[in-house]
Coordinates of N, CA, C and O in Angstrom, one line a residue:
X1 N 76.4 0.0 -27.1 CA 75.0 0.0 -27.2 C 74.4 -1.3 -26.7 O 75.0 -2.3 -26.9
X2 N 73.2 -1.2 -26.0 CA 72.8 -2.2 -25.8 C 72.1 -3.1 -27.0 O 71.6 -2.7 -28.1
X3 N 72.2 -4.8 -26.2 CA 72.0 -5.4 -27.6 C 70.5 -6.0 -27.0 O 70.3 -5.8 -25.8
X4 N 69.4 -6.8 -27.8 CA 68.4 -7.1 -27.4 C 68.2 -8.5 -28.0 O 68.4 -8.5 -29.3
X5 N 68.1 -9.4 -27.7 CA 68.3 -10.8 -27.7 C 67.3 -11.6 -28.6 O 66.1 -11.8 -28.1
X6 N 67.6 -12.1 -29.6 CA 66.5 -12.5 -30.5 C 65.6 -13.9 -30.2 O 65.8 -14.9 -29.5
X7 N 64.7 -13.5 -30.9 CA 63.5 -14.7 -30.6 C 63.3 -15.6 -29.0 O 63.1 -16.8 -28.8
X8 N 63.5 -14.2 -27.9 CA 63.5 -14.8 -26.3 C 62.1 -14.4 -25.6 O 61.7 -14.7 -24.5
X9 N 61.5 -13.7 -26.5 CA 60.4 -13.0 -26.0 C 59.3 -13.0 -26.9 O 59.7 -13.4 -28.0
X10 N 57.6 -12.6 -26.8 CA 57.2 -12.4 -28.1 C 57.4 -10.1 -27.5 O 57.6 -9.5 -26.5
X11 N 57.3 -10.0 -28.3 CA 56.9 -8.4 -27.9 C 56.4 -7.4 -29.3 O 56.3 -7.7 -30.5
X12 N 56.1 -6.1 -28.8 CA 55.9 -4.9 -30.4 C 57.2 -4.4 -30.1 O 57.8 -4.3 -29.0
X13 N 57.8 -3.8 -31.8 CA 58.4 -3.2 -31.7 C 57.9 -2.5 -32.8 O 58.1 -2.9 -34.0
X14 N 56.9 -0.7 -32.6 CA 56.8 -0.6 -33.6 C 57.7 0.4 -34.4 O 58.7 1.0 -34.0
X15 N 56.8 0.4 -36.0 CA 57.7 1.2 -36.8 C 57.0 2.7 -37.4 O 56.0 2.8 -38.0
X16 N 58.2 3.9 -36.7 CA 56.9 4.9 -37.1 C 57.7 5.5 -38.2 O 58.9 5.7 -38.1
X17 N 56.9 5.8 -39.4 CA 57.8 6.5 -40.3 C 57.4 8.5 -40.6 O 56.4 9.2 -40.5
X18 N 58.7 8.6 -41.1 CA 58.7 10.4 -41.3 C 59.7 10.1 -42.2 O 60.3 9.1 -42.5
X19 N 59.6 11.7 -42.7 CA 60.7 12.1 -44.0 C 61.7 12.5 -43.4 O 62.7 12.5 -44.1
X20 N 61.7 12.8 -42.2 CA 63.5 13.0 -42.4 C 64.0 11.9 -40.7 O 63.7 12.3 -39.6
X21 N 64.5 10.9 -41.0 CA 65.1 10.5 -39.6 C 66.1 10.8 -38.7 O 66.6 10.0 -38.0
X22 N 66.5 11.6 -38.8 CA 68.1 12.1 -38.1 C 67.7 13.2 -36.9 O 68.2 13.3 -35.8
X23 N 66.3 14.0 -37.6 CA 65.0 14.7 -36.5 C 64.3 13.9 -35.6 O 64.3 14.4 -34.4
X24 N 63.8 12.9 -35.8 CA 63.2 12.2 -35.0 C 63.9 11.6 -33.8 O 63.5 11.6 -32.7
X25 N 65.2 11.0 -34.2 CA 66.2 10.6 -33.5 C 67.0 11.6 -32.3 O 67.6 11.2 -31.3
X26 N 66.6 13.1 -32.7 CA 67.1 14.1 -31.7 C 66.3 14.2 -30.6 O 66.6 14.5 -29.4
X27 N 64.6 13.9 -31.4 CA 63.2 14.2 -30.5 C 63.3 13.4 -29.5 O 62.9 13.9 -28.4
X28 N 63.7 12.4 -29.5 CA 62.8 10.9 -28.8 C 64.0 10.8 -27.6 O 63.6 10.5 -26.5
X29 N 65.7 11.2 -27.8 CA 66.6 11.0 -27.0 C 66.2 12.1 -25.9 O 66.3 12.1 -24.7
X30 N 65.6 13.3 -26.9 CA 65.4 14.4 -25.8 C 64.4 14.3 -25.3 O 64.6 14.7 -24.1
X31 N 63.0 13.9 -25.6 CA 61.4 13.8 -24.9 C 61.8 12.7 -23.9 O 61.8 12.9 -22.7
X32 N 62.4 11.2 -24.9 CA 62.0 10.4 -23.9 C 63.2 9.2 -23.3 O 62.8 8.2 -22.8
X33 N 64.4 9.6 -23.3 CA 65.3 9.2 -23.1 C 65.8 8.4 -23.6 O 66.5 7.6 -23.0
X34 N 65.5 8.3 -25.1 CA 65.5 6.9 -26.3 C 66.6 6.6 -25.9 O 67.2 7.4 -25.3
X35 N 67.4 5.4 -26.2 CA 68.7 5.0 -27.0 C 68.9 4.8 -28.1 O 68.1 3.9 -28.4
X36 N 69.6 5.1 -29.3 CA 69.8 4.5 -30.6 C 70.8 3.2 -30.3 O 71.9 3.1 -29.7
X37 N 70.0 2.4 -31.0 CA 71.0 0.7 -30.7 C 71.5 0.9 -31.8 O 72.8 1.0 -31.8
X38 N 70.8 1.2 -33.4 CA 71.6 1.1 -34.4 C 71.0 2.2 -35.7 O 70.1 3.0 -35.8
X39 N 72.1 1.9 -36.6 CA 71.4 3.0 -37.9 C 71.5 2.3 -38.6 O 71.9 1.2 -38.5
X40 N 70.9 2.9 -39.9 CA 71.6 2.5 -41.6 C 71.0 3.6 -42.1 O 69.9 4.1 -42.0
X41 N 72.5 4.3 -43.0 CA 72.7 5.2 -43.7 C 73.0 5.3 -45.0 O 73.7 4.4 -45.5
X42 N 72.4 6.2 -45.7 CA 72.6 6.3 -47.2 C 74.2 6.9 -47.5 O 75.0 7.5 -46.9
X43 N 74.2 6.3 -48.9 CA 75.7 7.1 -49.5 C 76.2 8.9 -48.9 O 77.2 9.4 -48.6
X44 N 74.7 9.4 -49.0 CA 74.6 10.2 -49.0 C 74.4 11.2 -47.6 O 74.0 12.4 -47.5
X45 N 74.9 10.2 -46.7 CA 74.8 10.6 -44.9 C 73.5 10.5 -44.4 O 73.4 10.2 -43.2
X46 N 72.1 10.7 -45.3 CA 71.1 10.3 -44.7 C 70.6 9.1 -43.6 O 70.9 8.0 -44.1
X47 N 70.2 9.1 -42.8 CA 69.1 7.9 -42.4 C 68.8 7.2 -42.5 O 69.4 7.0 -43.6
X48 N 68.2 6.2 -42.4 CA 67.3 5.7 -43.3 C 66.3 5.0 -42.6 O 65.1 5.2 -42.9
X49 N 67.0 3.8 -41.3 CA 66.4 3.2 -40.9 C 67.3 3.5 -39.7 O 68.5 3.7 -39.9
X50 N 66.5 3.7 -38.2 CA 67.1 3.6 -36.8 C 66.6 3.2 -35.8 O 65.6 3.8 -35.3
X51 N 67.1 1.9 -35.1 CA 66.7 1.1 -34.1 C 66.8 1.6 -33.1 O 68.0 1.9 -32.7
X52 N 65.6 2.0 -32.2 CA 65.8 2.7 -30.6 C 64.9 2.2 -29.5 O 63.9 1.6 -29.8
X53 N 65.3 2.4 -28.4 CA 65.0 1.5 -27.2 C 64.4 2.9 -26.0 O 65.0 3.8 -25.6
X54 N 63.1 2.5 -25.7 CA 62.9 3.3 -24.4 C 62.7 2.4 -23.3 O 61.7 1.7 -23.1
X55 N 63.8 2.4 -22.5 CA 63.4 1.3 -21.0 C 63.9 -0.2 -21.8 O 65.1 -0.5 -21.8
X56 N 62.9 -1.0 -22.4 CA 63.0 -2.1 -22.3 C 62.2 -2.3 -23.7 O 61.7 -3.3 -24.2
X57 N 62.1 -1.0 -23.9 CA 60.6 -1.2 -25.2 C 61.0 -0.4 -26.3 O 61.1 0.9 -26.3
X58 N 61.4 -1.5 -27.4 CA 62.3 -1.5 -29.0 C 61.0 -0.8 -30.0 O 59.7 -1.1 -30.0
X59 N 62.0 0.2 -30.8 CA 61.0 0.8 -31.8 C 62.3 1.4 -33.2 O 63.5 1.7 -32.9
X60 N 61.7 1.4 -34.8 CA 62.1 1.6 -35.6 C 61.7 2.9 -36.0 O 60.5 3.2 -35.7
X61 N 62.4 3.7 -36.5 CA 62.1 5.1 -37.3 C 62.6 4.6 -38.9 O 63.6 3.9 -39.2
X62 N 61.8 4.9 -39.3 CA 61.8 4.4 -40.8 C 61.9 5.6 -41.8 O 60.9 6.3 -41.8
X63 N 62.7 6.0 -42.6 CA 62.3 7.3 -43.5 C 61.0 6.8 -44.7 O 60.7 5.6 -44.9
X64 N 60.4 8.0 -45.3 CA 59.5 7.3 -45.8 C 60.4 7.8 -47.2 O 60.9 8.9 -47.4
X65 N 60.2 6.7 -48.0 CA 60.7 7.1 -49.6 C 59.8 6.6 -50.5 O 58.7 6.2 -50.1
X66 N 60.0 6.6 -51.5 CA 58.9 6.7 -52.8 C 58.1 5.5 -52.7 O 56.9 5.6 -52.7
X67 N 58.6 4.7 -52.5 CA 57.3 2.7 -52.1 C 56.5 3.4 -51.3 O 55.3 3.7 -51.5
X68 N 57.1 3.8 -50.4 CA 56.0 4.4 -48.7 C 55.2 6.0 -49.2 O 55.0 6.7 -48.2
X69 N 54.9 6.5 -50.1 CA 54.5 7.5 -50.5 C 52.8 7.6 -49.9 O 52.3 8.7 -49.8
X70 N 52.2 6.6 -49.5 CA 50.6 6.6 -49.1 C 51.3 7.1 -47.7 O 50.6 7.8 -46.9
X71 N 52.3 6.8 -47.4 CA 52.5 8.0 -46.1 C 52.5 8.8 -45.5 O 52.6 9.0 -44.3
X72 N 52.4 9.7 -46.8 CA 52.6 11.0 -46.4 C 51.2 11.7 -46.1 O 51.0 12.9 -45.7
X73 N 50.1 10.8 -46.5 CA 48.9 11.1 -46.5 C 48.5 11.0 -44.9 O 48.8 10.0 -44.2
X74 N 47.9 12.2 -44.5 CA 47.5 12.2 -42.9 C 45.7 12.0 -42.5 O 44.7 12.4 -43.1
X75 N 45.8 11.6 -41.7 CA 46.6 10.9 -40.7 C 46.8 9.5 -41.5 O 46.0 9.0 -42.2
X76 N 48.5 8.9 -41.1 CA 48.7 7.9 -41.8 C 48.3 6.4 -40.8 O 48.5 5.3 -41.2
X77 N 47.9 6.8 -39.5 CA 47.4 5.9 -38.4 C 46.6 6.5 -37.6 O 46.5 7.7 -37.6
X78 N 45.5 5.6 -36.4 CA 44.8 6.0 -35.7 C 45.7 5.6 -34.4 O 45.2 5.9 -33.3
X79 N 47.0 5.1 -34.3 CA 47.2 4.4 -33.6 C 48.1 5.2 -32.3 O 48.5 6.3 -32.6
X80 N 48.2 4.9 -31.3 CA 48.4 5.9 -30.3 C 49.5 4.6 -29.5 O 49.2 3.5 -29.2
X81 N 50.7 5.4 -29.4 CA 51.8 4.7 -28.2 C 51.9 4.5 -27.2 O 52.8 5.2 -26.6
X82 N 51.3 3.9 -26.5 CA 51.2 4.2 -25.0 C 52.7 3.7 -24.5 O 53.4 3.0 -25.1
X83 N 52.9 4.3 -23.4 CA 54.6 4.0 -23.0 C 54.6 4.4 -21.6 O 54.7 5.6 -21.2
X84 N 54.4 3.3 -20.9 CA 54.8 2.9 -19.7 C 55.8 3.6 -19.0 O 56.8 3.9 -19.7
X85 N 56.0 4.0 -17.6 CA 57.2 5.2 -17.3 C 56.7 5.5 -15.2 O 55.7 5.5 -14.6
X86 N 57.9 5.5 -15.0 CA 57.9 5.9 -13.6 C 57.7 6.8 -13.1 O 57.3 6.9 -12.0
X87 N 57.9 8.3 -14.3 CA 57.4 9.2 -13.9 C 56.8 9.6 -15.4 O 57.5 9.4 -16.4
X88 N 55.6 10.1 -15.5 CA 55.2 10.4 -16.5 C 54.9 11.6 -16.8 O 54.5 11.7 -18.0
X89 N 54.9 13.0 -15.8 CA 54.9 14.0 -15.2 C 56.2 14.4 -15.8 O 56.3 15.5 -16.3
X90 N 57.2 13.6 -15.9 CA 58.5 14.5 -16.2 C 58.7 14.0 -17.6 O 59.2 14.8 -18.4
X91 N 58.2 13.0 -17.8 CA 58.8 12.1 -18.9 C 57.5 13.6 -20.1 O 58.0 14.3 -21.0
X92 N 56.3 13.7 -19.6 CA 55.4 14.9 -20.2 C 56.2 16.1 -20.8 O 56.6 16.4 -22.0
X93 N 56.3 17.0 -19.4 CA 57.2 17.7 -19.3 C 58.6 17.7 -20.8 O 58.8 18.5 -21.8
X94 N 59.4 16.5 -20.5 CA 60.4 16.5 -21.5 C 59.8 16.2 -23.2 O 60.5 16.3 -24.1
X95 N 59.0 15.9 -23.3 CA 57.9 16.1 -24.6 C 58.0 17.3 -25.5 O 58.4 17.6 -26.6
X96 N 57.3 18.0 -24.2 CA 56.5 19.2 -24.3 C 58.0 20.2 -24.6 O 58.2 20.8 -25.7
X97 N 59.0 20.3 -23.4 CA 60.2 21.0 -24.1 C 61.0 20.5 -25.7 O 61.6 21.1 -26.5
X98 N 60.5 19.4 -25.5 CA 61.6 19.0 -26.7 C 60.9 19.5 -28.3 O 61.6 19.6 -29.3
X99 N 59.4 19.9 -28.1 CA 58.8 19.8 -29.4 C 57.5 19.5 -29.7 O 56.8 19.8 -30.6
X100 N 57.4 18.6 -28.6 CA 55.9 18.2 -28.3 C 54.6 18.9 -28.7 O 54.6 20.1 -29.0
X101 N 53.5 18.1 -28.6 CA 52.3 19.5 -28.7 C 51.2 18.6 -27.4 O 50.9 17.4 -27.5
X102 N 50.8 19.4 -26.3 CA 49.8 18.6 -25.4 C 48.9 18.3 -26.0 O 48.5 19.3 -26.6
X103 N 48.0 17.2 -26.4 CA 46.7 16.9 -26.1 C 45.8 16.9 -25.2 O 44.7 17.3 -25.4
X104 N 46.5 16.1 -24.0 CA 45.6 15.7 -22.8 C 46.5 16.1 -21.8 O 47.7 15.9 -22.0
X105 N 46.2 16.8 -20.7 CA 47.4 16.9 -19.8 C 47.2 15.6 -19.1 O 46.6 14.6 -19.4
X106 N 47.8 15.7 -18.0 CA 48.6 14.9 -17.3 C 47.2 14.5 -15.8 O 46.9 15.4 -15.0
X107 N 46.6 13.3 -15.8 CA 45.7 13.3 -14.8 C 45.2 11.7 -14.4 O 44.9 10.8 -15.1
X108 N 45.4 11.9 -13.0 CA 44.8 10.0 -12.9 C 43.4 9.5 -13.1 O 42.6 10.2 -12.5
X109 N 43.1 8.8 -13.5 CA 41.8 8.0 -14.0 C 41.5 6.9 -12.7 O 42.3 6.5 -11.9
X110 N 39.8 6.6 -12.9 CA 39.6 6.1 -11.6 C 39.3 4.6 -12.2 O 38.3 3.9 -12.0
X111 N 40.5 4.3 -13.2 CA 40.6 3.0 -13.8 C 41.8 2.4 -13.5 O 42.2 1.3 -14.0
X112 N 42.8 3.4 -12.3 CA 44.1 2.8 -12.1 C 45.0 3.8 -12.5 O 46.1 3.9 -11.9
X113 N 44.8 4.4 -13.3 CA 46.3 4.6 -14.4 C 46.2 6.5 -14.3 O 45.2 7.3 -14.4
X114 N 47.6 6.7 -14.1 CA 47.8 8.1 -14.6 C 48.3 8.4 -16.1 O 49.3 7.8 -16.6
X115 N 47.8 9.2 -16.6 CA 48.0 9.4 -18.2 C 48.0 11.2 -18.4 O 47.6 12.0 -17.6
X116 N 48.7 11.3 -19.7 CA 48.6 12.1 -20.6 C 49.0 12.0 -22.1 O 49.7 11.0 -22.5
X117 N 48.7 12.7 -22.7 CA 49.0 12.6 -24.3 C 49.9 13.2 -24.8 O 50.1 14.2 -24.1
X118 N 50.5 13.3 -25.5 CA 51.0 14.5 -26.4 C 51.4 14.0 -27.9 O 51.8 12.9 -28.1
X119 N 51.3 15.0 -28.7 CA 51.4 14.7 -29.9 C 53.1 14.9 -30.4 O 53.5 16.0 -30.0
X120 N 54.0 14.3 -30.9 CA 55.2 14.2 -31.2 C 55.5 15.2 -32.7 O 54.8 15.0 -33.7
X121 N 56.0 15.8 -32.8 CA 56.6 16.3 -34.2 C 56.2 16.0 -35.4 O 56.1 16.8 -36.4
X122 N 56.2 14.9 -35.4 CA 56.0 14.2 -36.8 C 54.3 12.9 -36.8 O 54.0 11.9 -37.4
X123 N 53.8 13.5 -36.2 CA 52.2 13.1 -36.3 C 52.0 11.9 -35.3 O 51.1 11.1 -35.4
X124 N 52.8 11.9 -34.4 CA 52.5 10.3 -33.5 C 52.2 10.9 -32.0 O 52.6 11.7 -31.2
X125 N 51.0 9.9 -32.1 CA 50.1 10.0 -30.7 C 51.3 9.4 -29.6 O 51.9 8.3 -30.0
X126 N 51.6 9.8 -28.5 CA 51.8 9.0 -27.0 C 51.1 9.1 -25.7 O 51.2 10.2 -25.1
X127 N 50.6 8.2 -25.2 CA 50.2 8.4 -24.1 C 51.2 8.2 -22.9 O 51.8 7.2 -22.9
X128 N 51.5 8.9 -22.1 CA 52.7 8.7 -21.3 C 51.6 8.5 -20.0 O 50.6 9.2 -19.8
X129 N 52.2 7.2 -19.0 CA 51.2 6.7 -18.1 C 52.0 5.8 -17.2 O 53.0 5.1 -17.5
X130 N 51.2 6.0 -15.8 CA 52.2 4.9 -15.1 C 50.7 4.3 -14.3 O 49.7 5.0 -14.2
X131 N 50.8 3.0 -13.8 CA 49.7 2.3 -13.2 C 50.0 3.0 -11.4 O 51.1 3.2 -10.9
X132 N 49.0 3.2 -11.0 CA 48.5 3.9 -9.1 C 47.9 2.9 -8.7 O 47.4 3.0 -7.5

């Protein structure tokens, strides 16, 4: 697995949480070519916490358990992923097969940027976009 080198950069790496992580981990390899760098698992084979990488850009899946219970309340963010990509047409595309739900299709803006949206499985906005 690749490893990511501490305190060399400032960067986000965010953390999105759901109730079950072992799902999300199938979604994200399959929509968007994730890598899992690492896990931590319960006694019990569960999840819990899993470190994953798209391109160059680090993110955590977090299960939510009883502390994190205001989570389950929706929407638990306004906040939207945008994720950078060479093709975002395909990267769309593999979304949408994996589980996805469209929002916005796929269209260039006369601000530079080609974009679309889609909503992920477990309540998370992405914008998938590449700069023109």
């Amino acid at each position: 697995m690749e490893t990511i080198a501490a305190n060399t950069e400032t960067s986000f790496a965010p953390v999105l949480y759901m109730p079950v992580v072992a799902d999300a981990l199938a979604y994200y390899q399959k929509a968007f070519n994730a890598v899992e760098l690492r896990r931590w698992s319960g006694g019990d084979g569960t999840i819990h916490v899993a470190e994953m990488t798209i391109g160059n850009a680090m993110f955590h899946l977090h299960e939510i358990t009883g502390k994190d219970a205001h989570f389950n309340e929706q929407p638990h963010s306004f906040i939207t992923l945008g994720l950078f990509t060479a093709n975002p047409d395909m990267m769309m595309q593999q979304a949408l097969d994996a589980g996805g739900k469209l929002l916005n299709p796929m269209q260039d803006y006369d601000y530079g940027y080609r974009q679309g949206d889609v909503l992920d499985p477990f309540g998370h906005k992405w914008t998938l976009q590449q700069k023109i």
